[in-house]
PDB file of C-alpha atoms in Angstrom:
ATOM      1  CA  UNK B   1     102.087 132.840 106.528  1.00 85.00           C
ATOM      2  CA  UNK B   2     105.468 131.142 106.189  1.00 93.00           C
ATOM      3  CA  UNK B   3     106.377 132.075 109.776  1.00 94.00           C
ATOM      4  CA  UNK B   4     103.204 130.505 111.105  1.00 95.00           C
ATOM      5  CA  UNK B   5     103.719 127.330 109.057  1.00 96.00           C
ATOM      6  CA  UNK B   6     107.361 127.084 110.167  1.00 96.00           C
ATOM      7  CA  UNK B   7     106.284 127.483 113.774  1.00 96.00           C
ATOM      8  CA  UNK B   8     103.562 124.839 113.382  1.00 95.00           C
ATOM      9  CA  UNK B   9     105.954 122.419 111.713  1.00 95.00           C
ATOM     10  CA  UNK B  10     108.575 122.786 114.446  1.00 95.00           C
ATOM     11  CA  UNK B  11     105.976 122.536 117.222  1.00 96.00           C
ATOM     12  CA  UNK B  12     105.661 119.456 119.440  1.00 96.00           C
ATOM     13  CA  UNK B  13     102.664 118.415 117.363  1.00 96.00           C
ATOM     14  CA  UNK B  14     104.711 118.570 114.144  1.00 96.00           C
ATOM     15  CA  UNK B  15     107.489 116.497 115.698  1.00 95.00           C
ATOM     16  CA  UNK B  16     105.017 113.948 117.058  1.00 95.00           C
ATOM     17  CA  UNK B  17     103.343 113.597 113.661  1.00 95.00           C
ATOM     18  CA  UNK B  18     106.662 113.000 111.921  1.00 93.00           C
ATOM     19  CA  UNK B  19     108.359 110.814 114.481  1.00 92.00           C
ATOM     20  CA  UNK B  20     105.733 108.435 115.799  1.00 91.00           C
ATOM     21  CA  UNK B  21     105.628 105.667 113.236  1.00 91.00           C
ATOM     22  CA  UNK B  22     104.809 105.038 109.618  1.00 93.00           C
ATOM     23  CA  UNK B  23     101.034 104.841 110.155  1.00 95.00           C
ATOM     24  CA  UNK B  24     100.566 108.087 112.092  1.00 95.00           C
ATOM     25  CA  UNK B  25      99.806 110.240 109.079  1.00 96.00           C
ATOM     26  CA  UNK B  26      97.499 107.617 107.610  1.00 95.00           C
ATOM     27  CA  UNK B  27      95.513 107.338 110.834  1.00 97.00           C
ATOM     28  CA  UNK B  28      95.214 111.124 111.145  1.00 97.00           C
ATOM     29  CA  UNK B  29      94.043 111.128 107.534  1.00 97.00           C
ATOM     30  CA  UNK B  30      91.402 108.494 108.360  1.00 98.00           C
ATOM     31  CA  UNK B  31      90.141 110.534 111.311  1.00 98.00           C
ATOM     32  CA  UNK B  32      90.013 113.605 109.068  1.00 98.00           C
ATOM     33  CA  UNK B  33      87.880 111.762 106.513  1.00 98.00           C
ATOM     34  CA  UNK B  34      85.506 110.503 109.226  1.00 98.00           C
ATOM     35  CA  UNK B  35      85.173 114.061 110.553  1.00 98.00           C
ATOM     36  CA  UNK B  36      84.549 115.503 107.102  1.00 98.00           C
ATOM     37  CA  UNK B  37      82.074 112.713 106.288  1.00 98.00           C
ATOM     38  CA  UNK B  38      80.107 113.388 109.486  1.00 98.00           C
ATOM     39  CA  UNK B  39      80.158 117.125 108.874  1.00 98.00           C
ATOM     40  CA  UNK B  40      79.256 117.057 105.213  1.00 98.00           C
ATOM     41  CA  UNK B  41      76.807 114.161 105.408  1.00 98.00           C
ATOM     42  CA  UNK B  42      74.769 116.038 108.007  1.00 98.00           C
ATOM     43  CA  UNK B  43      75.129 119.420 106.363  1.00 98.00           C
ATOM     44  CA  UNK B  44      73.995 117.993 103.012  1.00 98.00           C
ATOM     45  CA  UNK B  45      70.772 116.606 104.472  1.00 98.00           C
ATOM     46  CA  UNK B  46      70.026 119.765 106.465  1.00 98.00           C
ATOM     47  CA  UNK B  47      70.832 122.142 103.606  1.00 98.00           C
ATOM     48  CA  UNK B  48      68.723 120.191 101.115  1.00 98.00           C
ATOM     49  CA  UNK B  49      65.824 120.429 103.583  1.00 98.00           C
ATOM     50  CA  UNK B  50      66.388 124.178 103.948  1.00 98.00           C
ATOM     51  CA  UNK B  51      66.392 124.381 100.151  1.00 97.00           C
ATOM     52  CA  UNK B  52      62.971 122.780 100.059  1.00 96.00           C
ATOM     53  CA  UNK B  53      63.548 119.039  99.608  1.00 96.00           C
ATOM     54  CA  UNK B  54      61.509 116.764 101.964  1.00 95.00           C
ATOM     55  CA  UNK B  55      59.127 119.584 102.885  1.00 94.00           C
ATOM     56  CA  UNK B  56      56.776 116.989 104.409  1.00 95.00           C
ATOM     57  CA  UNK B  57      59.375 116.234 107.088  1.00 96.00           C
ATOM     58  CA  UNK B  58      59.431 118.828 109.868  1.00 97.00           C
ATOM     59  CA  UNK B  59      62.625 120.920 109.839  1.00 97.00           C
ATOM     60  CA  UNK B  60      63.024 120.250 113.575  1.00 97.00           C
ATOM     61  CA  UNK B  61      63.045 116.487 112.926  1.00 97.00           C
ATOM     62  CA  UNK B  62      65.988 116.950 110.541  1.00 98.00           C
ATOM     63  CA  UNK B  63      67.898 119.607 112.477  1.00 98.00           C
ATOM     64  CA  UNK B  64      67.841 117.572 115.683  1.00 97.00           C
ATOM     65  CA  UNK B  65      70.205 114.802 114.499  1.00 98.00           C
ATOM     66  CA  UNK B  66      72.137 116.714 111.817  1.00 98.00           C
ATOM     67  CA  UNK B  67      73.271 119.779 113.793  1.00 98.00           C
ATOM     68  CA  UNK B  68      75.089 117.884 116.581  1.00 98.00           C
ATOM     69  CA  UNK B  69      76.685 115.392 114.162  1.00 98.00           C
ATOM     70  CA  UNK B  70      77.863 118.243 111.934  1.00 98.00           C
ATOM     71  CA  UNK B  71      79.265 120.110 114.956  1.00 98.00           C
ATOM     72  CA  UNK B  72      81.180 117.105 116.298  1.00 98.00           C
ATOM     73  CA  UNK B  73      82.326 116.258 112.761  1.00 98.00           C
ATOM     74  CA  UNK B  74      83.665 119.766 112.301  1.00 98.00           C
ATOM     75  CA  UNK B  75      85.774 119.628 115.465  1.00 98.00           C
ATOM     76  CA  UNK B  76      87.113 116.151 114.606  1.00 98.00           C
ATOM     77  CA  UNK B  77      87.993 117.337 111.090  1.00 98.00           C
ATOM     78  CA  UNK B  78      89.589 120.553 112.390  1.00 98.00           C
ATOM     79  CA  UNK B  79      91.719 118.805 115.024  1.00 98.00           C
ATOM     80  CA  UNK B  80      92.922 116.039 112.688  1.00 98.00           C
ATOM     81  CA  UNK B  81      93.423 118.562 109.885  1.00 97.00           C
ATOM     82  CA  UNK B  82      95.679 120.601 112.143  1.00 96.00           C
ATOM     83  CA  UNK B  83      97.759 117.441 112.742  1.00 97.00           C
ATOM     84  CA  UNK B  84      98.009 116.717 109.007  1.00 97.00           C
ATOM     85  CA  UNK B  85      99.044 120.300 108.304  1.00 96.00           C
ATOM     86  CA  UNK B  86     101.633 120.342 111.116  1.00 96.00           C
ATOM     87  CA  UNK B  87     103.458 117.323 109.615  1.00 95.00           C
ATOM     88  CA  UNK B  88     105.007 119.345 106.776  1.00 93.00           C
ATOM     89  CA  UNK B  89     103.337 122.731 107.150  1.00 95.00           C
ATOM     90  CA  UNK B  90     105.865 124.788 105.188  1.00 94.00           C
ATOM     91  CA  UNK B  91     105.333 122.651 102.087  1.00 90.00           C
ATOM     92  CA  UNK B  92     101.817 124.012 101.745  1.00 93.00           C
ATOM     93  CA  UNK B  93     102.872 127.656 101.589  1.00 93.00           C
ATOM     94  CA  UNK B  94     101.960 128.833  98.092  1.00 91.00           C
ATOM     95  CA  UNK B  95      99.581 125.934  97.450  1.00 93.00           C
ATOM     96  CA  UNK B  96      96.605 127.723  95.837  1.00 95.00           C
ATOM     97  CA  UNK B  97      94.065 125.169  97.058  1.00 96.00           C
ATOM     98  CA  UNK B  98      94.937 126.015 100.655  1.00 95.00           C
ATOM     99  CA  UNK B  99      94.056 129.649  99.966  1.00 95.00           C
ATOM    100  CA  UNK B 100      90.677 128.531  98.622  1.00 97.00           C
ATOM    101  CA  UNK B 101      89.979 125.995 101.356  1.00 98.00           C
ATOM    102  CA  UNK B 102      90.498 128.114 104.458  1.00 97.00           C
ATOM    103  CA  UNK B 103      88.469 131.146 103.322  1.00 98.00           C
ATOM    104  CA  UNK B 104      85.697 128.703 102.312  1.00 98.00           C
ATOM    105  CA  UNK B 105      85.744 127.224 105.833  1.00 98.00           C
ATOM    106  CA  UNK B 106      85.753 130.713 107.373  1.00 98.00           C
ATOM    107  CA  UNK B 107      82.792 131.694 105.203  1.00 98.00           C
ATOM    108  CA  UNK B 108      80.997 128.454 106.132  1.00 98.00           C
ATOM    109  CA  UNK B 109      81.453 129.210 109.842  1.00 98.00           C
ATOM    110  CA  UNK B 110      80.341 132.802 109.368  1.00 98.00           C
ATOM    111  CA  UNK B 111      77.252 131.431 107.641  1.00 98.00           C
ATOM    112  CA  UNK B 112      76.578 129.237 110.686  1.00 98.00           C
ATOM    113  CA  UNK B 113      76.800 132.340 112.881  1.00 98.00           C
ATOM    114  CA  UNK B 114      74.327 134.113 110.598  1.00 98.00           C
ATOM    115  CA  UNK B 115      71.961 131.123 110.731  1.00 98.00           C
ATOM    116  CA  UNK B 116      72.149 131.092 114.530  1.00 97.00           C
ATOM    117  CA  UNK B 117      71.141 134.755 114.636  1.00 97.00           C
ATOM    118  CA  UNK B 118      68.098 134.416 112.387  1.00 97.00           C
ATOM    119  CA  UNK B 119      64.811 134.356 114.379  1.00 97.00           C
ATOM    120  CA  UNK B 120      63.273 131.809 111.993  1.00 97.00           C
ATOM    121  CA  UNK B 121      66.058 129.343 112.799  1.00 97.00           C
ATOM    122  CA  UNK B 122      66.038 130.065 116.522  1.00 97.00           C
ATOM    123  CA  UNK B 123      62.296 129.426 116.667  1.00 97.00           C
ATOM    124  CA  UNK B 124      61.875 126.652 114.091  1.00 96.00           C
ATOM    125  CA  UNK B 125      61.368 124.019 116.768  1.00 96.00           C
ATOM    126  CA  UNK B 126      58.497 125.858 118.423  1.00 96.00           C
ATOM    127  CA  UNK B 127      56.458 127.398 115.609  1.00 95.00           C
ATOM    128  CA  UNK B 128      55.567 127.238 111.914  1.00 94.00           C
ATOM    129  CA  UNK B 129      57.726 129.356 109.615  1.00 95.00           C
ATOM    130  CA  UNK B 130      56.303 131.759 107.044  1.00 96.00           C
ATOM    131  CA  UNK B 131      57.135 131.371 103.346  1.00 96.00           C
ATOM    132  CA  UNK B 132      59.416 134.412 103.539  1.00 97.00           C
ATOM    133  CA  UNK B 133      61.280 132.920 106.491  1.00 97.00           C
ATOM    134  CA  UNK B 134      61.682 129.603 104.675  1.00 97.00           C
ATOM    135  CA  UNK B 135      63.124 131.429 101.671  1.00 97.00           C
ATOM    136  CA  UNK B 136      65.626 133.177 103.915  1.00 97.00           C
ATOM    137  CA  UNK B 137      66.727 129.858 105.415  1.00 98.00           C
ATOM    138  CA  UNK B 138      66.947 128.397 101.889  1.00 98.00           C
ATOM    139  CA  UNK B 139      69.467 131.093 100.920  1.00 98.00           C
ATOM    140  CA  UNK B 140      71.554 130.299 104.004  1.00 98.00           C
ATOM    141  CA  UNK B 141      71.339 126.578 103.210  1.00 98.00           C
ATOM    142  CA  UNK B 142      72.507 127.208  99.651  1.00 98.00           C
ATOM    143  CA  UNK B 143      75.469 129.291 100.836  1.00 98.00           C
ATOM    144  CA  UNK B 144      76.338 126.533 103.294  1.00 98.00           C
ATOM    145  CA  UNK B 145      76.383 123.838 100.594  1.00 98.00           C
ATOM    146  CA  UNK B 146      78.536 126.036  98.389  1.00 98.00           C
ATOM    147  CA  UNK B 147      81.040 126.770 101.199  1.00 98.00           C
ATOM    148  CA  UNK B 148      81.498 123.185 102.350  1.00 98.00           C
ATOM    149  CA  UNK B 149      81.635 121.757  98.834  1.00 98.00           C
ATOM    150  CA  UNK B 150      84.293 124.331  97.967  1.00 98.00           C
ATOM    151  CA  UNK B 151      86.273 123.565 101.135  1.00 98.00           C
ATOM    152  CA  UNK B 152      86.175 119.806 100.488  1.00 98.00           C
ATOM    153  CA  UNK B 153      87.044 120.127  96.796  1.00 97.00           C
ATOM    154  CA  UNK B 154      89.973 122.468  97.452  1.00 97.00           C
ATOM    155  CA  UNK B 155      91.080 120.316 100.388  1.00 96.00           C
ATOM    156  CA  UNK B 156      91.167 117.163  98.301  1.00 95.00           C
ATOM    157  CA  UNK B 157      93.147 118.954  95.592  1.00 93.00           C
ATOM    158  CA  UNK B 158      95.872 120.212  97.977  1.00 92.00           C
ATOM    159  CA  UNK B 159      97.780 116.962  97.639  1.00 87.00           C
ATOM    160  CA  UNK B 160      97.673 117.054  93.860  1.00 83.00           C
ATOM    161  CA  UNK B 161      99.344 120.436  93.481  1.00 78.00           C
TER     162      UNK B 161
ATOM    163  CA  UNK A   1      63.838 111.881  98.550  1.00 52.00           C
ATOM    164  CA  UNK A   2      62.190 112.817  95.291  1.00 61.00           C
ATOM    165  CA  UNK A   3      63.341 110.175  92.785  1.00 68.00           C
ATOM    166  CA  UNK A   4      63.916 112.776  90.049  1.00 71.00           C
ATOM    167  CA  UNK A   5      66.257 114.665  92.388  1.00 70.00           C
ATOM    168  CA  UNK A   6      68.131 111.437  93.242  1.00 70.00           C
ATOM    169  CA  UNK A   7      68.487 110.748  89.543  1.00 69.00           C
ATOM    170  CA  UNK A   8      69.754 114.280  88.872  1.00 72.00           C
ATOM    171  CA  UNK A   9      72.375 114.024  91.637  1.00 68.00           C
ATOM    172  CA  UNK A  10      73.575 110.613  90.402  1.00 68.00           C
ATOM    173  CA  UNK A  11      73.741 111.889  86.816  1.00 71.00           C
ATOM    174  CA  UNK A  12      75.747 114.936  87.963  1.00 69.00           C
ATOM    175  CA  UNK A  13      78.243 112.797  89.911  1.00 66.00           C
ATOM    176  CA  UNK A  14      78.629 110.424  86.958  1.00 66.00           C
ATOM    177  CA  UNK A  15      79.181 113.312  84.537  1.00 68.00           C
ATOM    178  CA  UNK A  16      81.858 114.879  86.730  1.00 64.00           C
ATOM    179  CA  UNK A  17      83.688 111.578  87.253  1.00 63.00           C
ATOM    180  CA  UNK A  18      83.656 110.711  83.547  1.00 62.00           C
ATOM    181  CA  UNK A  19      84.791 114.130  82.350  1.00 61.00           C
ATOM    182  CA  UNK A  20      87.375 114.858  85.073  1.00 56.00           C
ATOM    183  CA  UNK A  21      90.843 115.486  83.621  1.00 50.00           C
ATOM    184  CA  UNK A  22      92.613 112.126  83.141  1.00 45.00           C
ATOM    185  CA  UNK A  23      95.629 113.503  85.024  1.00 44.00           C
ATOM    186  CA  UNK A  24      93.702 113.015  88.266  1.00 43.00           C
ATOM    187  CA  UNK A  25      93.713 109.300  87.643  1.00 38.00           C
ATOM    188  CA  UNK A  26      97.499 109.286  87.990  1.00 41.00           C
ATOM    189  CA  UNK A  27      97.162 109.972  91.676  1.00 55.00           C
ATOM    190  CA  UNK A  28     100.070 112.250  92.233  1.00 70.00           C
ATOM    191  CA  UNK A  29     102.239 111.456  89.205  1.00 80.00           C
ATOM    192  CA  UNK A  30     100.368 113.920  86.983  1.00 79.00           C
ATOM    193  CA  UNK A  31     102.570 116.802  88.134  1.00 82.00           C
ATOM    194  CA  UNK A  32     105.739 114.987  87.113  1.00 88.00           C
ATOM    195  CA  UNK A  33     107.469 114.503  83.788  1.00 88.00           C
ATOM    196  CA  UNK A  34     106.928 111.177  82.036  1.00 89.00           C
ATOM    197  CA  UNK A  35     110.625 111.128  81.203  1.00 90.00           C
ATOM    198  CA  UNK A  36     112.829 108.840  83.283  1.00 92.00           C
ATOM    199  CA  UNK A  37     115.271 110.869  85.381  1.00 94.00           C
ATOM    200  CA  UNK A  38     118.458 109.785  87.099  1.00 96.00           C
ATOM    201  CA  UNK A  39     120.663 111.779  89.436  1.00 96.00           C
ATOM    202  CA  UNK A  40     123.732 111.021  91.518  1.00 97.00           C
ATOM    203  CA  UNK A  41     124.437 113.109  94.570  1.00 97.00           C
ATOM    204  CA  UNK A  42     125.351 113.247  98.218  1.00 98.00           C
ATOM    205  CA  UNK A  43     122.740 112.807 100.955  1.00 97.00           C
ATOM    206  CA  UNK A  44     122.021 116.232 102.449  1.00 97.00           C
ATOM    207  CA  UNK A  45     119.069 115.283 104.662  1.00 96.00           C
ATOM    208  CA  UNK A  46     118.480 111.638 105.471  1.00 96.00           C
ATOM    209  CA  UNK A  47     115.279 109.673 104.920  1.00 96.00           C
ATOM    210  CA  UNK A  48     112.248 110.879 106.868  1.00 95.00           C
ATOM    211  CA  UNK A  49     109.323 108.486 107.139  1.00 95.00           C
ATOM    212  CA  UNK A  50     106.799 111.239 107.856  1.00 92.00           C
ATOM    213  CA  UNK A  51     103.567 111.314 105.890  1.00 86.00           C
ATOM    214  CA  UNK A  52     102.050 111.689 103.410  1.00 92.00           C
ATOM    215  CA  UNK A  53     105.242 110.652 101.592  1.00 94.00           C
ATOM    216  CA  UNK A  54     108.681 109.746 102.865  1.00 95.00           C
ATOM    217  CA  UNK A  55     111.326 112.278 101.818  1.00 95.00           C
ATOM    218  CA  UNK A  56     115.053 112.894 101.635  1.00 97.00           C
ATOM    219  CA  UNK A  57     117.321 115.553 100.151  1.00 97.00           C
ATOM    220  CA  UNK A  58     120.458 115.081  98.069  1.00 97.00           C
ATOM    221  CA  UNK A  59     123.025 117.563  96.797  1.00 97.00           C
ATOM    222  CA  UNK A  60     124.005 117.196  93.139  1.00 96.00           C
ATOM    223  CA  UNK A  61     127.633 117.792  92.023  1.00 95.00           C
ATOM    224  CA  UNK A  62     126.730 121.355  90.949  1.00 95.00           C
ATOM    225  CA  UNK A  63     125.771 122.114  94.562  1.00 95.00           C
ATOM    226  CA  UNK A  64     121.996 122.170  94.140  1.00 96.00           C
ATOM    227  CA  UNK A  65     119.847 120.489  96.764  1.00 97.00           C
ATOM    228  CA  UNK A  66     117.109 118.251  95.374  1.00 97.00           C
ATOM    229  CA  UNK A  67     113.931 117.270  97.185  1.00 95.00           C
ATOM    230  CA  UNK A  68     113.193 113.591  96.777  1.00 96.00           C
ATOM    231  CA  UNK A  69     109.613 112.467  97.298  1.00 95.00           C
ATOM    232  CA  UNK A  70     109.561 108.740  98.043  1.00 96.00           C
ATOM    233  CA  UNK A  71     106.630 106.349  98.474  1.00 95.00           C
ATOM    234  CA  UNK A  72     104.270 106.670 101.467  1.00 94.00           C
ATOM    235  CA  UNK A  73     105.995 105.898 104.802  1.00 95.00           C
ATOM    236  CA  UNK A  74     105.035 102.236 105.157  1.00 95.00           C
ATOM    237  CA  UNK A  75     105.816 101.339 101.534  1.00 95.00           C
ATOM    238  CA  UNK A  76     109.187 103.080 101.809  1.00 96.00           C
ATOM    239  CA  UNK A  77     110.126 101.246 105.011  1.00 95.00           C
ATOM    240  CA  UNK A  78     108.894  97.956 103.506  1.00 95.00           C
ATOM    241  CA  UNK A  79     111.391  98.496 100.675  1.00 96.00           C
ATOM    242  CA  UNK A  80     114.094  98.549 103.368  1.00 96.00           C
ATOM    243  CA  UNK A  81     114.630 102.287 103.197  1.00 96.00           C
ATOM    244  CA  UNK A  82     114.223 103.133 106.872  1.00 95.00           C
ATOM    245  CA  UNK A  83     115.399 106.265 108.656  1.00 95.00           C
ATOM    246  CA  UNK A  84     119.133 106.262 109.383  1.00 93.00           C
ATOM    247  CA  UNK A  85     120.034 103.441 106.946  1.00 96.00           C
ATOM    248  CA  UNK A  86     121.802 105.722 104.465  1.00 97.00           C
ATOM    249  CA  UNK A  87     124.097 108.127 106.333  1.00 97.00           C
ATOM    250  CA  UNK A  88     124.190 111.842 105.554  1.00 97.00           C
ATOM    251  CA  UNK A  89     127.103 112.485 103.190  1.00 96.00           C
ATOM    252  CA  UNK A  90     126.814 109.123 101.412  1.00 97.00           C
ATOM    253  CA  UNK A  91     126.712 109.099  97.612  1.00 97.00           C
ATOM    254  CA  UNK A  92     123.480 107.771  96.154  1.00 97.00           C
ATOM    255  CA  UNK A  93     121.963 107.421  92.693  1.00 97.00           C
ATOM    256  CA  UNK A  94     118.252 107.956  92.409  1.00 97.00           C
ATOM    257  CA  UNK A  95     115.806 107.159  89.651  1.00 97.00           C
ATOM    258  CA  UNK A  96     112.389 108.739  89.191  1.00 96.00           C
ATOM    259  CA  UNK A  97     110.439 111.532  87.567  1.00 95.00           C
ATOM    260  CA  UNK A  98     111.124 115.246  87.853  1.00 95.00           C
ATOM    261  CA  UNK A  99     108.551 117.834  88.744  1.00 92.00           C
ATOM    262  CA  UNK A 100     107.007 119.292  85.579  1.00 91.00           C
ATOM    263  CA  UNK A 101     108.001 122.762  86.806  1.00 89.00           C
ATOM    264  CA  UNK A 102     111.671 123.078  85.779  1.00 90.00           C
ATOM    265  CA  UNK A 103     112.268 125.613  88.571  1.00 92.00           C
ATOM    266  CA  UNK A 104     111.374 123.034  91.204  1.00 91.00           C
ATOM    267  CA  UNK A 105     114.196 120.652  92.056  1.00 95.00           C
ATOM    268  CA  UNK A 106     111.871 117.838  93.076  1.00 94.00           C
ATOM    269  CA  UNK A 107     111.936 114.216  91.977  1.00 96.00           C
ATOM    270  CA  UNK A 108     109.230 111.674  92.687  1.00 95.00           C
ATOM    271  CA  UNK A 109     111.667 108.898  93.342  1.00 96.00           C
ATOM    272  CA  UNK A 110     111.080 105.243  92.483  1.00 96.00           C
ATOM    273  CA  UNK A 111     114.490 103.791  93.315  1.00 97.00           C
ATOM    274  CA  UNK A 112     117.474 104.773  95.468  1.00 97.00           C
ATOM    275  CA  UNK A 113     120.801 102.979  94.995  1.00 97.00           C
ATOM    276  CA  UNK A 114     123.476 103.219  97.677  1.00 97.00           C
ATOM    277  CA  UNK A 115     126.525 101.096  98.344  1.00 94.00           C
ATOM    278  CA  UNK A 116     125.415  98.383  95.910  1.00 94.00           C
ATOM    279  CA  UNK A 117     121.908  98.169  97.404  1.00 96.00           C
ATOM    280  CA  UNK A 118     118.806  99.277  95.531  1.00 97.00           C
ATOM    281  CA  UNK A 119     115.748 100.357  97.488  1.00 97.00           C
ATOM    282  CA  UNK A 120     112.816  99.995  95.135  1.00 96.00           C
ATOM    283  CA  UNK A 121     110.131 102.025  96.888  1.00 96.00           C
ATOM    284  CA  UNK A 122     107.692 101.731  93.972  1.00 95.00           C
ATOM    285  CA  UNK A 123     108.211  98.081  92.958  1.00 90.00           C
ATOM    286  CA  UNK A 124     105.194  98.150  90.627  1.00 87.00           C
ATOM    287  CA  UNK A 125     106.610 100.999  88.544  1.00 84.00           C
ATOM    288  CA  UNK A 126     109.367 100.346  86.025  1.00 70.00           C
TER     289      UNK A 126
END
């Protein structure tokens, strides 16, 4: 862990983050927040629908805008987060919130992979789903909310440790 | 959305924000002692204006190296404390608040005095 953080900190990215002006970190932080907001805002709406809120609205009508915004938001958050981490990477070694945040993200991504493999999800745009299928998607939606809420909470707390 | 659900979510957010530990309101000072702390030492690593907070390191007379956490980069530079102003090896006196963990030699630093100049990086704090 320490070796990786030391490598990241001494990388070109780490140097650039530290040596390119007093606003660099703040701007990377802003981009990170926009990425997280896009990701979580979309995920929240989609997961609540999977959990059974707004049943009158077709799932396809909600998944169409939320999935691409969440995907783009994730990559923006990941890229900017990498920059923030690289600035002083070694300082975060031993920070317990980091060890909560990254497994939560990994679990969230694994959950996305599971969702993508479920027939009900793959076919939700072309056919009605049975009650059993909707329940299955509700479980996945609940896990998703839990993962991303945990990741965001732990992430916000990193700086307060 | 169902108005009862909206109400429940708002009530939950309000409850969490009202009952959150007050230390969170201190925005980063909660992990530091309330006691004023002063230390004189020799600059070991000069000022770095990297985020989220500017930093420097000084060596106290007993040979221990202390991590100084200054204000965020822009506020620190606005106080005149830019990179390269205080040379490595110079003697400085710093004023701030120590980390609550006595094993950590870290001071959230409000003022740095060097060569008759005081850099007040947190002018709103006493």
